[in-house]
XYZ file of C-alpha atoms in Angstrom:
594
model
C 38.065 227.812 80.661
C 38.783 230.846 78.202
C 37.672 234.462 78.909
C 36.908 235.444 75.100
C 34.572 238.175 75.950
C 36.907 241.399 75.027
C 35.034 244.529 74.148
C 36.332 246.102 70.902
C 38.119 249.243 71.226
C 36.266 252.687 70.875
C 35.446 253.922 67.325
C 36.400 250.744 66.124
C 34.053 248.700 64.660
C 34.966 245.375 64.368
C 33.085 243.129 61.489
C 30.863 240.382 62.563
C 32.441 237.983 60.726
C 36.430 238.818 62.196
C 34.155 237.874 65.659
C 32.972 234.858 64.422
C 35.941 233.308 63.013
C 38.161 234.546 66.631
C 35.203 232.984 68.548
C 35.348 229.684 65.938
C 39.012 229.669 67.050
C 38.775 229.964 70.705
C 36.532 227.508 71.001
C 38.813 225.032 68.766
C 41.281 226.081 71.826
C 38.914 225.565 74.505
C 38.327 222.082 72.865
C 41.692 220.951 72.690
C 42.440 222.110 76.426
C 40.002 219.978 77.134
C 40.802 217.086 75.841
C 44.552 217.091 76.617
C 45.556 214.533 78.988
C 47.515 216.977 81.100
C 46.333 220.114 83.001
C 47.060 223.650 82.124
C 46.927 227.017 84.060
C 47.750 230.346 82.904
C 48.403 233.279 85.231
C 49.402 236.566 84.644
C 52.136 238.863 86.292
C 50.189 239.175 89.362
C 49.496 235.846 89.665
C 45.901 235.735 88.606
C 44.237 232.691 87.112
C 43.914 233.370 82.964
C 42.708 230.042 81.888
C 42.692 226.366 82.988
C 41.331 223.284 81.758
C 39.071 220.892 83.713
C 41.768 218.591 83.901
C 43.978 220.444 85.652
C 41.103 220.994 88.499
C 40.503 217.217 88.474
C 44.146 216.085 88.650
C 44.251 217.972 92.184
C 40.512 216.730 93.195
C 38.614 219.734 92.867
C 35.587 220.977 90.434
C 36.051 222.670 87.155
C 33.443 225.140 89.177
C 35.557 225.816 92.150
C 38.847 226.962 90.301
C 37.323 230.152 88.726
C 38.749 232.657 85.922
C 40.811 235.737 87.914
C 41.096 234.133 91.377
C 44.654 234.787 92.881
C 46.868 231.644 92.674
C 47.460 231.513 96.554
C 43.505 231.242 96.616
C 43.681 228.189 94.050
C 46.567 226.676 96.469
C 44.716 226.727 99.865
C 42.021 224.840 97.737
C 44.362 222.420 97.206
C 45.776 222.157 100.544
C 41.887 221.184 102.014
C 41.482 218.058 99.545
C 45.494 217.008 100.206
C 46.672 218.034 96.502
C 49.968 219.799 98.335
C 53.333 218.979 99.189
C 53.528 218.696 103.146
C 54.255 222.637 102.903
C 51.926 225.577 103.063
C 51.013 227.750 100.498
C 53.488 230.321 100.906
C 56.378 228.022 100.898
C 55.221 226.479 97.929
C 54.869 229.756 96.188
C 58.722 230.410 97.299
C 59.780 226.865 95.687
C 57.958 226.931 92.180
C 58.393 231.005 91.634
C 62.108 231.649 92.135
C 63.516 233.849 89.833
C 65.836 231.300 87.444
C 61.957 229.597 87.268
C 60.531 233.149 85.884
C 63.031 233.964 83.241
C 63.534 230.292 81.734
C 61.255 227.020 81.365
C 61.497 224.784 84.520
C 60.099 221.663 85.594
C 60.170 219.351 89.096
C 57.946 216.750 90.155
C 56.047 217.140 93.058
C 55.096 214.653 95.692
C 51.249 215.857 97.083
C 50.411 214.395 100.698
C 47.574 212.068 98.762
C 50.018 210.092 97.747
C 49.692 211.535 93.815
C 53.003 212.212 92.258
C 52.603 214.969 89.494
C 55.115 216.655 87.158
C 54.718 220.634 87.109
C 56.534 222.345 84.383
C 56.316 226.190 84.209
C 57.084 228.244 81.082
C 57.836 232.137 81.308
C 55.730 234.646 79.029
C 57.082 238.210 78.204
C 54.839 240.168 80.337
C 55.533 238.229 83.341
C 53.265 236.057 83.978
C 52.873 231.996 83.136
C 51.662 228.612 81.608
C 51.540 225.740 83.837
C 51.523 222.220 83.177
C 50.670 219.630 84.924
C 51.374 215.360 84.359
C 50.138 213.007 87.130
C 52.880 210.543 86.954
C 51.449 208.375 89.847
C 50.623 205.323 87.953
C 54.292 205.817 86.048
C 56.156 205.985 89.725
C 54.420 202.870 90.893
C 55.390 201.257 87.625
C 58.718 202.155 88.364
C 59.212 201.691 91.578
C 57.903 197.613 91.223
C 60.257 197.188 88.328
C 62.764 198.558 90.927
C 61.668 196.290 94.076
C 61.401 193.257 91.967
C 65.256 193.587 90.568
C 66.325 194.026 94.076
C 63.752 191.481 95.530
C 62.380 187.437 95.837
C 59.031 187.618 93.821
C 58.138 183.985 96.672
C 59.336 185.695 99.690
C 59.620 189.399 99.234
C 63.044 189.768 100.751
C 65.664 191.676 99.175
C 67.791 189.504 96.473
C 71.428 188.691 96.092
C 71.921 192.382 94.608
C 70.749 194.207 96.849
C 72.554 191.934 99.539
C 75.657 193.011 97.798
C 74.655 196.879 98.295
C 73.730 196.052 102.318
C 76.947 194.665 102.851
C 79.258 197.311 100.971
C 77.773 199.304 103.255
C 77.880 197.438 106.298
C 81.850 197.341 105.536
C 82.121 201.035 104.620
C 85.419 202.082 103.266
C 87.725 200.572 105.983
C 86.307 197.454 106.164
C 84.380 197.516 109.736
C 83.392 194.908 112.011
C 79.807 193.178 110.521
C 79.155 189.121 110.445
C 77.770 187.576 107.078
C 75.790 184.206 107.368
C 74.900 181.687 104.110
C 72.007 179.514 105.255
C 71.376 176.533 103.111
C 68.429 173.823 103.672
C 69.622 170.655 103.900
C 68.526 168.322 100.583
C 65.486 170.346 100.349
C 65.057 168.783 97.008
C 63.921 165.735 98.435
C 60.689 168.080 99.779
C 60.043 168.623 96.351
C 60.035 165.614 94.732
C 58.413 164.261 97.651
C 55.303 166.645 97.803
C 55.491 168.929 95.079
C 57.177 172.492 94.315
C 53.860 174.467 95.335
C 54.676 172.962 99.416
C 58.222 173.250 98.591
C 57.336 177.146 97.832
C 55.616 177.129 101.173
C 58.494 176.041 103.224
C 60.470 178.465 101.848
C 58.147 181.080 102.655
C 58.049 179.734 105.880
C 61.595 179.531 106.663
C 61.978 182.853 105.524
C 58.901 184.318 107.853
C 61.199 181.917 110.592
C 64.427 183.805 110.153
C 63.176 187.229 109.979
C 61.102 186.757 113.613
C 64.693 184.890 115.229
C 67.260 187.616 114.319
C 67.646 190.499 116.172
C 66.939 194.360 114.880
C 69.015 195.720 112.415
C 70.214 192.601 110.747
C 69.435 192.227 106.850
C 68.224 189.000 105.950
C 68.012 187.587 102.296
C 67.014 184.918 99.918
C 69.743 184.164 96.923
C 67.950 181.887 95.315
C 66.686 177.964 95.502
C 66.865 177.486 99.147
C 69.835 179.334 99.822
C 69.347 182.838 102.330
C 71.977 185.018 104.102
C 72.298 187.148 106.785
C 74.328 190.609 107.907
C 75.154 191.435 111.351
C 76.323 194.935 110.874
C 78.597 196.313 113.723
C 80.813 194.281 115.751
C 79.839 191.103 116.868
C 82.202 188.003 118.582
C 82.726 184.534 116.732
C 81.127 183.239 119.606
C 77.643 185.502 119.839
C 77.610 184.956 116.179
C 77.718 180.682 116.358
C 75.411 180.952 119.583
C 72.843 183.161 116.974
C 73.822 180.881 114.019
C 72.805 178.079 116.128
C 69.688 179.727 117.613
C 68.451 180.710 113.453
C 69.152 176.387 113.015
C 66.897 175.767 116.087
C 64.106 177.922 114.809
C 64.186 176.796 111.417
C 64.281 172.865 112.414
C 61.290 173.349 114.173
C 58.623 170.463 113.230
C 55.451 172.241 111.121
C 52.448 171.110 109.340
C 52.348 172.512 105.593
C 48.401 171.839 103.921
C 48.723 168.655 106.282
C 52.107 167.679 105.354
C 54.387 167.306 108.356
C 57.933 169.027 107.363
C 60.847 169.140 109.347
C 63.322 171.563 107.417
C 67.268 171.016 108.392
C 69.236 173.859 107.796
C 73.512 174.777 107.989
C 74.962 177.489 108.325
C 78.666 179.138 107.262
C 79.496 182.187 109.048
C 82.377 184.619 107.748
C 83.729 187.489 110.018
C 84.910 191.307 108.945
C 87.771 192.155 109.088
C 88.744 188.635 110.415
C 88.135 186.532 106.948
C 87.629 189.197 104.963
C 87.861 193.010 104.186
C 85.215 193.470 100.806
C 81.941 191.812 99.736
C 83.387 189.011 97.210
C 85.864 187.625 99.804
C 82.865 187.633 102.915
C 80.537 185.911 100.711
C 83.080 183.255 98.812
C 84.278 182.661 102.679
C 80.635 182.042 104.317
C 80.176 179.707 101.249
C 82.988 178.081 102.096
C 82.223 177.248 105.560
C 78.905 176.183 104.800
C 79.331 173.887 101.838
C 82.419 172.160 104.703
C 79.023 171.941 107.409
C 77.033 170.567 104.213
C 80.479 168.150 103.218
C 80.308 167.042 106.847
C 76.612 165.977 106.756
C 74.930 169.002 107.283
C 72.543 170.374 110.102
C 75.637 172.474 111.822
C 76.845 176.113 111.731
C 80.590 176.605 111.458
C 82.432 180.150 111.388
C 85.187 180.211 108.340
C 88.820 178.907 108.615
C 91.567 179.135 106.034
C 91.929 175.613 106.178
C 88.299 175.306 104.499
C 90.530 177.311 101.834
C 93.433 175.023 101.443
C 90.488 171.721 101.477
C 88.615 173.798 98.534
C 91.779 174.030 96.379
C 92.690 170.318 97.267
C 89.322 169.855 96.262
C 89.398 171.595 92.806
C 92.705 170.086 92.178
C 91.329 166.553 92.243
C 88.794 167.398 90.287
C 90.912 168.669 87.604
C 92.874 165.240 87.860
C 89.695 163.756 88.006
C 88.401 164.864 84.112
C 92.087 164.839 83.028
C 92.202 160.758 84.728
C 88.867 160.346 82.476
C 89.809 161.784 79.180
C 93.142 159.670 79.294
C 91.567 156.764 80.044
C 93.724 156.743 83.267
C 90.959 154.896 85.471
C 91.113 150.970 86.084
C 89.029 148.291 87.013
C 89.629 145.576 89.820
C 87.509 142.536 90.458
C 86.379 140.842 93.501
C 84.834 137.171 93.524
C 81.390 136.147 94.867
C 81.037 132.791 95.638
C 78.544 130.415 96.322
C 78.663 128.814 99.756
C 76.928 125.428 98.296
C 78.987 124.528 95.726
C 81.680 126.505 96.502
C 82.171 128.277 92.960
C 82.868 131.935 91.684
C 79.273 132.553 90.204
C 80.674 136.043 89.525
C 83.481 139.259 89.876
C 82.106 143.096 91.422
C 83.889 145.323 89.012
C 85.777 147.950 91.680
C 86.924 151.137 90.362
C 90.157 152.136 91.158
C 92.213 155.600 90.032
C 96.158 156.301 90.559
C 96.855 159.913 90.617
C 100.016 160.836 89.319
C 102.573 162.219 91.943
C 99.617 161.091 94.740
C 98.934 157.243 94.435
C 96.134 155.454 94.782
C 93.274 157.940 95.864
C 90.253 156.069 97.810
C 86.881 155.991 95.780
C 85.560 157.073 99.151
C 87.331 160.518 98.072
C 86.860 160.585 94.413
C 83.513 158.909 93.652
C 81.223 161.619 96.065
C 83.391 163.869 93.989
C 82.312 162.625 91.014
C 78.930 162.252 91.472
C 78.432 166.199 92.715
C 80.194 167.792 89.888
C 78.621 165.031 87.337
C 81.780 163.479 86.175
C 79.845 160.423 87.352
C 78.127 160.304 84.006
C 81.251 159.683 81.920
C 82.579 157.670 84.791
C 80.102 155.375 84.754
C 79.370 154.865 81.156
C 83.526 154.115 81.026
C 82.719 151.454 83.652
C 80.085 149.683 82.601
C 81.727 149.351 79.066
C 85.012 148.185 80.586
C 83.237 145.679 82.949
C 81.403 143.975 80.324
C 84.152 143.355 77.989
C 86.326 141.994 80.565
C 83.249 139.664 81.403
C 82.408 138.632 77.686
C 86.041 136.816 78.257
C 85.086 134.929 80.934
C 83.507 131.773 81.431
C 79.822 131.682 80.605
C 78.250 130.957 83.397
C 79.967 133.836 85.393
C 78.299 137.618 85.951
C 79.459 140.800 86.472
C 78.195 142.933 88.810
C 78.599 147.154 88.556
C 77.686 149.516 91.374
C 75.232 152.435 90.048
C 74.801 156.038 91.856
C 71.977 158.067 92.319
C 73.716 160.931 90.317
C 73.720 158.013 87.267
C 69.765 158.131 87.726
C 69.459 161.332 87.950
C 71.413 161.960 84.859
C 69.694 160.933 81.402
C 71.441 158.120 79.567
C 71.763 155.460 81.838
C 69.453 152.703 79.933
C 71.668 153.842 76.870
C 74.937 153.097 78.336
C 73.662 150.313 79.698
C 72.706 148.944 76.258
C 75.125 150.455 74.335
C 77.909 148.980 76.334
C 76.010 145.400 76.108
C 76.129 146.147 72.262
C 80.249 146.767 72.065
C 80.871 144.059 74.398
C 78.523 140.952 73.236
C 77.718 140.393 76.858
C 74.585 138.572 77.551
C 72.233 140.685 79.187
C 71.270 138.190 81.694
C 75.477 138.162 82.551
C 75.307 141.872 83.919
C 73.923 142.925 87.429
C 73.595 146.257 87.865
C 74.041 147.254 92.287
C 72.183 150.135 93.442
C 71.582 151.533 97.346
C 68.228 151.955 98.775
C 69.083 155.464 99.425
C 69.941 155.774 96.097
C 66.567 154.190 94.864
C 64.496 156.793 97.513
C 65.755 159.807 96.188
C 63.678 159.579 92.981
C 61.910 156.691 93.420
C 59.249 156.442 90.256
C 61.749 157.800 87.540
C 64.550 155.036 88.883
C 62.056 151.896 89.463
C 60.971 152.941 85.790
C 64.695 152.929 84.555
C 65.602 150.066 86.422
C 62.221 147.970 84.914
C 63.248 148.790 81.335
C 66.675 147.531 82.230
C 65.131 144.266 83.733
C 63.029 143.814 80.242
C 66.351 143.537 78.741
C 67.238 140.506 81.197
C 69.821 142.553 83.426
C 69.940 141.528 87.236
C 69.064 144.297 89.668
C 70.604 143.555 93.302
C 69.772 146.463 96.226
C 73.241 146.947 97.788
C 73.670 148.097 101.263
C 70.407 146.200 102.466
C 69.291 147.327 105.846
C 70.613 150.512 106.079
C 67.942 152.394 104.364
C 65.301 153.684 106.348
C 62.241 151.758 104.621
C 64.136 148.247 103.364
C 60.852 146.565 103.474
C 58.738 148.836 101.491
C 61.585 148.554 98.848
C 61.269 144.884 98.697
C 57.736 145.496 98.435
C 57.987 148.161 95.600
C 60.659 146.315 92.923
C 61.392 142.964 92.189
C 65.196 142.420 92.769
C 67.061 139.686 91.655
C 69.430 139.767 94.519
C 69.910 141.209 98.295
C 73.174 142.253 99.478
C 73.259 142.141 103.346
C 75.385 144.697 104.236
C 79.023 144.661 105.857
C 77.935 145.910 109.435
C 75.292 143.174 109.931
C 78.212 140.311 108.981
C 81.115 142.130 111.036
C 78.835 141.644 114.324
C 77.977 138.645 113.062
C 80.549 136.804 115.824
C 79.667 139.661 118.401
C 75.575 140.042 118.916
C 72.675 137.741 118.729
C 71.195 140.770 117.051
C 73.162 141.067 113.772
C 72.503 136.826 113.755
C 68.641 137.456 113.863
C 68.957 140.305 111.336
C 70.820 137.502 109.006
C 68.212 135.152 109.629
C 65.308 137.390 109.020
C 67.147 138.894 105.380
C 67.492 135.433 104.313
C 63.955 134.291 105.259
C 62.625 136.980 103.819
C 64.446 136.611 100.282
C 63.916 133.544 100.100
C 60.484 133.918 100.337
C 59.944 136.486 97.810
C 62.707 134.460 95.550
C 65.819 136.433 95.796
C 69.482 135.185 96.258
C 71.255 136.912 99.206
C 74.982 138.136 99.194
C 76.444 138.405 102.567
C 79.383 141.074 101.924
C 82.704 142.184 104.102
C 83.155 138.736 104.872
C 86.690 138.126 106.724
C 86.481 135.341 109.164
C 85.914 131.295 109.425
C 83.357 132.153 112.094
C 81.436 134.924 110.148
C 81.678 132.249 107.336
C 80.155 129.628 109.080
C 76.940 131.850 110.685
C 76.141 132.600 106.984
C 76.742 129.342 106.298
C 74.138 127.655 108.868
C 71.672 130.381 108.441
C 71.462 129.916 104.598
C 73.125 132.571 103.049
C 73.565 131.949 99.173
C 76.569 133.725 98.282
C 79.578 135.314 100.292
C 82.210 137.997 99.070
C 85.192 139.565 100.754
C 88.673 139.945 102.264
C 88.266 135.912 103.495
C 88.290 135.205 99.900
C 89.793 137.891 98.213
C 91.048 141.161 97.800
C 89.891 142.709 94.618
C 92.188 141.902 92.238
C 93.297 143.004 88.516
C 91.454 141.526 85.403
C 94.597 139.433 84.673
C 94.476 137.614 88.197
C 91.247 136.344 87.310
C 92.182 132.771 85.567
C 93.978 132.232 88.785
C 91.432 133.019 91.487
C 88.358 131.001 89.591
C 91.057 128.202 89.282
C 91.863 128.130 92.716
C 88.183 128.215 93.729
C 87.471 125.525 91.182
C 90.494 123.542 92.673
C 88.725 122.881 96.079
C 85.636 121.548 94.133
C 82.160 120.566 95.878
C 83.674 118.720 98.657
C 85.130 121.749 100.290
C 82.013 123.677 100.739
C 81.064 125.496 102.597
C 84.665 127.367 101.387
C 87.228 126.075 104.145
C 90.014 128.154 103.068
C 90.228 131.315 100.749
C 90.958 131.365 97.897
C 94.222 133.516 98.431
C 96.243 134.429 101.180
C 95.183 137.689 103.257
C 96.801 140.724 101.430
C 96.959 144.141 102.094
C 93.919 145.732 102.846
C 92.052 148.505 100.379
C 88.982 150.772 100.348
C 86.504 148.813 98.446
């Protein structure tokens, strides 16, 4: 609103068409007031109202009529206060804020917060005979913008708790400058991919969710909880706290979170470790409290999981033992440093080698002979499995393209190989190099193996049996649904595994497991490998309950590829007559990891 009716002066008579063309103007003015997206106010040196446009009286929720031409701008500002367009301050004290005297001599600006919850920019500009224009922006929508972009850089979009960055900031604090007393826990769910594959990442975001709602109602007030990412969360104790009240609430977060639920009908029961680090105990700054509680949780993972354990520099000194193997590891694989022993399987009719196991085996320089029971887990959690395996299975069938036709060779295959594309390709590719018969190669896997991704690996392992390549499931009886396996994939071969044959002498149980493996395969067609075998007696159970094949210590010990002319001669030696095998093949040697 514009005030253009000024009387001209006396004896001065202004021409109509001087008053045409200023009213033509103002009114181009008045337009473009009014049309601006911001509001204006004018007041003079007494702090009367000049002009204003209707958006400034809208931006602070009042009518274009109630903010009228000459009213005093305290007048305009109790207005405001009734409808909430204020800062929690009265009139007078908002007067003493926007008018000091730096803000009357030079343009100022500051954004003010009004108790509506509006956020609005108010820039003033000085005139020369002391009074005012006013601006105002209603940044609200701006701020908002802002202040999501904000929360969602230092937040989980799934779970809405604060991030790994803003974890960081917690803690620095929590430490201060001289590194006080606080407790930092890394929670981790236990193979919470299987929930996934299992049912689907939509319940797998649910559980997380749900964990997360778990762990914020178990810890105490005034600890910071957050999510880092996958399934991974941590937790700040600030102040000082004892190693044992933290493992007492470390194992009190485990009990919550392991409670049995039902997730869109699905019944989940989440297992969850912990690592615990200690300021200034293990640690003084953020990177060191962090890398520590790491630590002790991937040693509760190493361990199998389901534990909490408070940081020790030993889990230090493991780590580095850890990455120094490791290093051997891909320096063992890219000088073809690794070797292959074999160890016989033998029929208990006839009394023949019908095949070798191809056993890897690894000498590390200035260490010996390292157990696979050490290397391979290594291998298969960094990936070095990959190359491992494809170096294997082209190693094992060009030793067995030398041998005698009618003899197989059989190579143990990890989950991580399944996982991991190229299997069917090394498979082929090292049946290409070597010449060997398709039908010659059989390919071990493990139940568990076969669960953790069960349609992807049946499919691999179907294309594999297209080719004519033997599948045996290794380690039968120890999975956790050995029937429904059976049930699921055709195997060429079972191989009863080493715990059932070692109590074979001992229980009637581990006889009647025997019996029922070997019914059962036969039945369905499948040969049946009794393996770990190392006495007459365990030899002769096998023998009478029908076992087809035996392997082990009794026999042999697995052996380099140059010992095998000798072993299949020495098993050839005792021919027919001697079967079931009355005496191994060799004399008992020294035992190994197999």
């Amino acid at each position: 609103m514009i005030d253009v009716k000024a009387p001209p002066s006396p004896g001065h008579a202004v021409p109509s068409r001087e008053i045409a063309s200023l009213q033509a103007r103002l009114q181009c003015y008045e337009v473009a007031l009014g049309n601006v997206s911001i509001g204006i106010a004018s007041f003079d040196s007494a702090n009367r109202l000049l002009l204003r446009n209707d958006r400034y009286a809208y931006l602070y929720g009042l009518l274009p009529a109630q903010v009228r031409v000459g009213m005093k701008l305290h007048d305009l500002l109790a207005l405001r206060a009734a409808v909430g367009a204020m800062p929690d301050m009265s009139a007078d004290e908002y007067l003493t804020l926007t008018q000091t005297e730096d803000s009357m001599r030079a343009p100022t600006g500051r954004v003010i917060e009004l108790k509506n919850g509006r956020v609005v920019v108010v820039r003033f500009q000085p005139l020369p005979d002391g009074g005012f224009v006013s601006t105002h922006e209603d940044i609200t929508e701006r701020r908002n913008a802002e202040n999501r972009v904000a929360h969602m850089a230092r937040h989980d979009a799934l779970t809405g708790l604060p991030n790994r960055a803003l974890l960081r900031e917690r803690l620095d604090q929590a430490l201060g400058d001289c590194g006080r007393p606080c407790a930092v826990m890394s929670l981790d769910l236990d193979d919470f991919k299987t929930v996934n594959d299992a049912f689907g990442y939509q319940l797998g975001d649910m559980v997380l969710r749900a964990t997360a709602d778990r762990l914020a109602q178990g810890l105490p007030p005034g600890t910071f909880l957050a999510r880092l990412g996958a399934d991974e969360f941590a937790v700040v104790l600030a102040g000082a706290t004892t190693p044992e009240a933290t493992q007492a609430l470390a194992e009190r977060l485990l009990r919550d979170v392991g409670r049995p639920h039902t997730i869109e009908g699905q019944p989940v029961t989440p297992i969850a470790s912990i690592g615990i680090a200690l300021a200034p105990r293990d640690g003084t700054n953020v990177d060191d409290l962090l890398r520590h509680a790491d630590l002790a949780l991937s040693t509760v993972k190493s361990s199998g999981g389901g534990q909490a354990a408070l940081f020790s520099p030993t889990m230090e000194s493991a780590v580095q033992r850890r990455r120094a193997l490791q290093a051997d590891l891909r320096t063992a694989i890219a000088d073809d440093a690794l070797a292959l022993v074999y160890q016989p399987v033998a029929d208990l009719e006839s009394g023949h080698v019908t095949g070798f196991e191809a056993l890897l085996r690894w000498d590390r320089p200035g260490h010996g002979r390292v157990s696979p029971a050490e290397f391979i887990p290594l291998a298969e959690e960094t990936g070095l499995i990959v190359p491992i395996g494809a170096w294997v299975l082209r190693h094992a069938c060009t030793e067995a393209a030398r041998w005698p036709r009618r003899l197989r060779v059989a190579v143990n295959v990890s989950a991580a190989q399944f996982r991991a594309p190229g299997l069917y390709e090394a498979v082929t590719g090292a049946l290409a190099v070597s010449g060997l018969a398709a039908s010659r190669l059989e390919l071990e896997i493990t139940e568990s193996a076969m669960m953790q991704n069960w349609q992807e690996t049946a499919g691999t392992l179907q294309r594999l049996k297209q080719l004519g390549v033997r599948v045996a499931m290794d380690d039968f009886g120890t999975g956790y649904s050995s029937l429904g396996s059976l049930r699921k994939f055709p195997f060429d071969k079972i191989k009863i595994d080493q715990s059932f044959v070692r109590e074979l002498s001992a229980t009637t149980e581990s006889v009647a497991i025997v019996r029922a493996i070997v019914a059962l395969c036969g039945a369905l067609g499948m040969t049946t490998t009794a393996e770990g075998v190392e006495t007459r007696e365990q030899l002769a159970i096998l023998a009478e309950e029908g076992c087809t094949e035996v392997q082990g210590y009794l026999f042999s010990m697995p052996r380099p590829p140059s010992d095998i002319a000798e072993m299949l001669a020495q098993f050839d030696a005792a021919g027919p007559a001697a079967s079931p095998i009355r005496r191994p093949a060799f004399a008992a040697g020294p035992r190994e990891a197999g």
